[in-house]
XYZ file of C-alpha atoms in Angstrom:
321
model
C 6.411 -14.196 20.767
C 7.277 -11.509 18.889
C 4.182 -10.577 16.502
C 6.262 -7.483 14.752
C 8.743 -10.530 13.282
C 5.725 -12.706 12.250
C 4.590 -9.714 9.445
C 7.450 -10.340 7.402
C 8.294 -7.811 5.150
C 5.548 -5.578 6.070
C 6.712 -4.712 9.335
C 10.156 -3.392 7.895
C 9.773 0.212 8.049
C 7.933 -0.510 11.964
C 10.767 -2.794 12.737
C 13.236 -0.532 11.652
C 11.508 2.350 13.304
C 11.573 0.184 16.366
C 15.187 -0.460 16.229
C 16.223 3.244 15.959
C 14.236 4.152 18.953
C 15.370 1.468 21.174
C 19.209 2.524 19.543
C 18.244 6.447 20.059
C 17.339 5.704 23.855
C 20.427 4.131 24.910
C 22.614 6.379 23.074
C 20.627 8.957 25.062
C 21.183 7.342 28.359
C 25.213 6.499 26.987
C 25.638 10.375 26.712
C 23.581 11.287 30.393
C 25.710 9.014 32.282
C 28.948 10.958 30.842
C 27.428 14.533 31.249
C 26.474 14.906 27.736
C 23.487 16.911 26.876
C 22.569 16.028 23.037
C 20.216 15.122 21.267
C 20.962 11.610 19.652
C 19.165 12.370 16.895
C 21.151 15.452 15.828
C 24.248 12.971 15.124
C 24.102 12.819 11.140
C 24.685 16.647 10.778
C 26.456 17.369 13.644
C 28.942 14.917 12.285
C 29.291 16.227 8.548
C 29.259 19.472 9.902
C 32.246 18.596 11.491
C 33.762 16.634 8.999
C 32.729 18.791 5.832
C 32.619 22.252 7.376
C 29.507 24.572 6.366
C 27.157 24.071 4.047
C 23.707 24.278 3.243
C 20.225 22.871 3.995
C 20.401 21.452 0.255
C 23.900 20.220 0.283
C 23.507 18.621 3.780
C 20.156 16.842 2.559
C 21.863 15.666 -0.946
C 24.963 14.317 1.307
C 23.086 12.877 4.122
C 20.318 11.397 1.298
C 17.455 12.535 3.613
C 15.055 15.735 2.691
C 15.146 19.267 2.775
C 12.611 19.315 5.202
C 14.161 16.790 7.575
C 17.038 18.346 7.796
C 15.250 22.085 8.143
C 13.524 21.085 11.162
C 16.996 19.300 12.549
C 19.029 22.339 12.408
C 15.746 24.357 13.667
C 16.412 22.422 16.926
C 20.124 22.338 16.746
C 19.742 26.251 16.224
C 17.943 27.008 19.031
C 20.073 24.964 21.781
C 22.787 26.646 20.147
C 24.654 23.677 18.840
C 24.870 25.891 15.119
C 24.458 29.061 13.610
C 22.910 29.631 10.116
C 24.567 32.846 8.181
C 24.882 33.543 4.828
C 27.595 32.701 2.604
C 30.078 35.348 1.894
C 30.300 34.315 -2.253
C 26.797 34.578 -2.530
C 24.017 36.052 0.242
C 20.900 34.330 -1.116
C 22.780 30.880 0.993
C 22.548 30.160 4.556
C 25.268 28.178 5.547
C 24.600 25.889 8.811
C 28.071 25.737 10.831
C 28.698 24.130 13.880
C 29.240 26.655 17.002
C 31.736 27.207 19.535
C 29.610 25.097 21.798
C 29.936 22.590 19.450
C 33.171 22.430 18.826
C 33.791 22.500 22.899
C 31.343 18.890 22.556
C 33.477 17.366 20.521
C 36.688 16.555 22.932
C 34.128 15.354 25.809
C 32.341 12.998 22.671
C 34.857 11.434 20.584
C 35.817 8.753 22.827
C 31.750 8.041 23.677
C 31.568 7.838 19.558
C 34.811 5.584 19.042
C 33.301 3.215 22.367
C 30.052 3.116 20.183
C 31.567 2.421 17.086
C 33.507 -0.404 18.704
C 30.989 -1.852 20.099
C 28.163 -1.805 17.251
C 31.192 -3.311 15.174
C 32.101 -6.021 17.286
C 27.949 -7.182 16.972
C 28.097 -6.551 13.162
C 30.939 -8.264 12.738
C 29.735 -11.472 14.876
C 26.502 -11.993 12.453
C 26.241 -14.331 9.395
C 25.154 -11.325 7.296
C 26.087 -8.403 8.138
C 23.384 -5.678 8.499
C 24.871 -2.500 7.549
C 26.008 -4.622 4.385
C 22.513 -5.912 3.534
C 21.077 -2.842 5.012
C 22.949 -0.654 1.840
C 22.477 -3.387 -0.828
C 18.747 -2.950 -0.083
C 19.121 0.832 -0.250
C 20.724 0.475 -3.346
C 18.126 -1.899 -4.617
C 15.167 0.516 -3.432
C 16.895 3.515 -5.049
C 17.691 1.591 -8.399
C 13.641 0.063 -8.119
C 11.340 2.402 -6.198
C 8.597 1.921 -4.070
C 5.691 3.766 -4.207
C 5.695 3.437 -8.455
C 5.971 -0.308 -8.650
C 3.515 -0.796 -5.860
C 0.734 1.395 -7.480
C 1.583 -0.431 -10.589
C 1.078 -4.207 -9.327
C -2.012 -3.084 -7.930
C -3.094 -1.566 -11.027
C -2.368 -4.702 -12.830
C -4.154 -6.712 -10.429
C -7.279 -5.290 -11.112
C -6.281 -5.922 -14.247
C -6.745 -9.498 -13.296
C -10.146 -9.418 -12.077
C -10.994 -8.607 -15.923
C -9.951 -12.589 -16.193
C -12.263 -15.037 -16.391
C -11.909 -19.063 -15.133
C -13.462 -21.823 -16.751
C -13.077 -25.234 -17.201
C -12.314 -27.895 -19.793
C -12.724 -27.001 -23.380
C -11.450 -28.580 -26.355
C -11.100 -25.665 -28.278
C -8.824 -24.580 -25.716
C -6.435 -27.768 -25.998
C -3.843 -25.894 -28.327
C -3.860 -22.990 -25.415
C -2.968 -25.815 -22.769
C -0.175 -26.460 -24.611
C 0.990 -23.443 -25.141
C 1.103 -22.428 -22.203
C 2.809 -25.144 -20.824
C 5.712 -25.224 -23.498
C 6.232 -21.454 -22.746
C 6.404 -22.733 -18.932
C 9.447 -25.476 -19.828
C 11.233 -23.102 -22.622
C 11.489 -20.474 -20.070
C 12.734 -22.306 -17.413
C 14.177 -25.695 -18.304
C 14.700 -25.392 -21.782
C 12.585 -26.764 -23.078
C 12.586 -30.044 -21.486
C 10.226 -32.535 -22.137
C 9.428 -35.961 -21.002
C 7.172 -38.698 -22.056
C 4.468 -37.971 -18.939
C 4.967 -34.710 -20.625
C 4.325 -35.143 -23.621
C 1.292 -37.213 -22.828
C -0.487 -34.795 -20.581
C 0.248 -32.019 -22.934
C -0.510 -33.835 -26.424
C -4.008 -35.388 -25.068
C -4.919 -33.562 -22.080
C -8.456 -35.130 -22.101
C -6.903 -38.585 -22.249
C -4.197 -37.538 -19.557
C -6.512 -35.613 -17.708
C -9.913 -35.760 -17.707
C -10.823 -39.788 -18.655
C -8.843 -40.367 -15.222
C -11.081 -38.247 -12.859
C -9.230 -35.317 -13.140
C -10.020 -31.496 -14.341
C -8.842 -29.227 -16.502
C -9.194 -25.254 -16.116
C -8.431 -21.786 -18.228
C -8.042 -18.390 -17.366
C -9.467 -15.797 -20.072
C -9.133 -12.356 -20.527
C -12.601 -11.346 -21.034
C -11.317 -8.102 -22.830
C -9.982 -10.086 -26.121
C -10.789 -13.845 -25.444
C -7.059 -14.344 -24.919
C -6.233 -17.611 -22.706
C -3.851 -16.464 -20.338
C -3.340 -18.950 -17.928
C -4.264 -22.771 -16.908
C -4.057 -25.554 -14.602
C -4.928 -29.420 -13.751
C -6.155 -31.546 -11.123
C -4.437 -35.102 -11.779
C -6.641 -38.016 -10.457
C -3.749 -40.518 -9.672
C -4.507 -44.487 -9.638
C -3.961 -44.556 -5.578
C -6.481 -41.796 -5.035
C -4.495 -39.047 -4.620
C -4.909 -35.864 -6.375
C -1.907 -33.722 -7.737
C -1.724 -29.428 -8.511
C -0.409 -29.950 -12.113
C 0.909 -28.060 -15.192
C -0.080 -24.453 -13.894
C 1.257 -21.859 -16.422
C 0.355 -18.326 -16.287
C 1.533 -15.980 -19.542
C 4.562 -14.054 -18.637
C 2.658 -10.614 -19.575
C -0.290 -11.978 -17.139
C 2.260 -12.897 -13.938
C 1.554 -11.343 -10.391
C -2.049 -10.003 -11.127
C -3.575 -13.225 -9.199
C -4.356 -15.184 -12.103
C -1.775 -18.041 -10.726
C -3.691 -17.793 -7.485
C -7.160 -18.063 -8.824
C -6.629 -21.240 -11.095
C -4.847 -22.472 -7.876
C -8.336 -21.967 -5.649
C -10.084 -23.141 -8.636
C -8.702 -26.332 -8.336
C -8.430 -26.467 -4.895
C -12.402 -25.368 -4.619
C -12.840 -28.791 -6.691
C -10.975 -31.125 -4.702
C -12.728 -30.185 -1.533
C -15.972 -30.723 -3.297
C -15.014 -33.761 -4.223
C -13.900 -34.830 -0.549
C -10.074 -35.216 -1.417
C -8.548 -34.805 2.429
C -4.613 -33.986 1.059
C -3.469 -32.546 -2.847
C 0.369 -32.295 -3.537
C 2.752 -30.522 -6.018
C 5.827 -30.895 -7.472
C 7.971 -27.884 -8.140
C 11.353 -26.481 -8.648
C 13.513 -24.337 -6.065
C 14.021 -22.145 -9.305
C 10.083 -21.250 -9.215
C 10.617 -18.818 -6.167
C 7.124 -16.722 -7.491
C 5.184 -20.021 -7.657
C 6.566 -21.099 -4.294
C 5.784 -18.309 -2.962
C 2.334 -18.711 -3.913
C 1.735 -22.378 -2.890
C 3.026 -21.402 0.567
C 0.587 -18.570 1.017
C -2.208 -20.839 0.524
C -1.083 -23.624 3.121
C 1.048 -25.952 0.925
C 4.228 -27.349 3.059
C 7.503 -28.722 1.974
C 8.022 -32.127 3.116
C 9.846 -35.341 1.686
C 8.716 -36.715 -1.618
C 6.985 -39.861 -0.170
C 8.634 -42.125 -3.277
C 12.629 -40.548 -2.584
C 11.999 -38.327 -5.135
C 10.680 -37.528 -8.257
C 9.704 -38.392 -11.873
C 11.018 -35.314 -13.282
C 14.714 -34.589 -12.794
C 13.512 -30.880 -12.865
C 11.703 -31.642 -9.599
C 13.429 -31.041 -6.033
C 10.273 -30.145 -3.648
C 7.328 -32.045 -3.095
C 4.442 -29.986 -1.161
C 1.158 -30.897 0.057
C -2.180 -28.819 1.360
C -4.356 -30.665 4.217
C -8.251 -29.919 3.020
């Protein structure tokens, strides 16, 4: 089994790493076996070199999208095993242009055909996948340049201690307006506003809905201001089984953990209750919530009735205790 795989997106960078070293070593071995002694890894400015002519550390680094020091300690190596010189420019001698040497330049008739076998080949497997990686690989660049990564990250886990400043508690009736709300928030945003009559039940007289059928009701409270910023139920069905139900989280309160906390809330409950399985019903549009219920053990299977109540229902999960 490969483990790396099993980390998801947090083995990207290793993964990727991987993948250029494994790529970097048979190139390597590609150019041995045909008398060629370069360094694989010199291949993104040897190549613009050749294409664009000379240039600078800073023009190479812009062009290339790598940094200045990357590309210093390249053409440090490059320099020394004489594959380019470094002189200054003739329009202006504070620039040191990097230029590709005579050496060089002999390379290039013995390499070209190695390069166009290379390209051939790494086309042919591109071109025989169901998504294309060089296609996903620069929409994801594009996304990560557009989005950043250290910022946002810092951010979310800013915001999630944020969350710990949220308290949970259950059932209160002065809460019951705050239920609501919540909930209607929930359906405006994403099925607007649609509302049935097991709706409107539940969310009109929670306590009747809810609570005088075994179940339980809880809130999540920013202790800061009082605020309610989040809730969920345990339904108490007539054949025994409990149901996850009518979690909303306020859209200013999403992806601190507040989703997550109501959800072990509820689940902390059912086990001390002895309930062995809970279910869900959700929507393929919910991908955050999903995402969620997955990460605590919830699995897709068939909805044991065919399907479900709600037309705005397509997956029916359920978490062994």
């Amino acid at each position: 089994m490969d483990y790396m795989k099993s980390f998801g997106s947090l083995s990207l960078g290793s993964r990727l790493k991987r993948l250029s070293d494994r790529l970097v070593q048979d190139v390597n071995q590609l150019y041995q076996s045909q008398g060629i002694n370069l360094n694989p890894t010199f291949f993104p400015l040897f190549n613009i070199l050749h294409q664009q002519g000379a240039m600078t550390v800073t023009e190479a680094a812009e062009r290339l999208g790598v940094s200045h020091p990357a590309i210093s300690k390249i053409a440090r190596k490059m320099q020394q095993e004489a594959w380019l010189s470094k002189t200054a420019d003739p329009a202006d001698e504070r620039r040191q242009l990097l230029a590709l040497t005579v050496k060089s330049e002999a390379l290039l008739e013995q390499i070209a055909p190695v390069w166009t076998a290379i390209q051939a080949y790494l086309d042919a497997l591109i071109g025989s996948q169901q998504h294309p990686i060089l296609d996903s690989l620069a929409e994801f660049e594009t996304l990560l340049q557009q989005q950043g990564f250290y910022a946002p990250i810092v951010q979310q886990l800013e915001r999630r201690n944020e969350g710990q400043q949220v308290a949970i508690q259950g059932w209160d009736a002065a809460l019951r307006d705050d239920f609501k709300r919540l909930n209607m928030a929930w359906l405006m945003r994403y099925f607007d506003g649609e509302i049935t009559e097991r709706d409107e039940d539940a969310l009109n007289n929670p306590e009747g809905y809810y609570l005088a059928r075994g179940g339980y009701i809880w809130f999540a409270r920013n202790v800061t201001d009082n605020r309610v910023v989040g809730c969920v139920a345990l339904a108490c069905h007539a054949d025994g089984r409990f149901e996850i139900s009518k979690m909303g989280v306020d859209e200013a309160w999403q992806t601190v953990g507040v989703g997550r906390r109501l959800l072990l809330a509820a689940l902390d409950k059912a086990r001390e209750l002895g309930v062995a399985e809970v279910f869900l019903e959700s929507s393929s549009k919910l991908d955050r919530a999903l995402q969620l219920y997955r990460n605590l053990g919830f699995r897709q299977m068939p909805h044991p009735d065919g399907h479900s109540y709600y037309s705005r229902a397509d997956i029916y999960m359920a978490l062994s205790l």
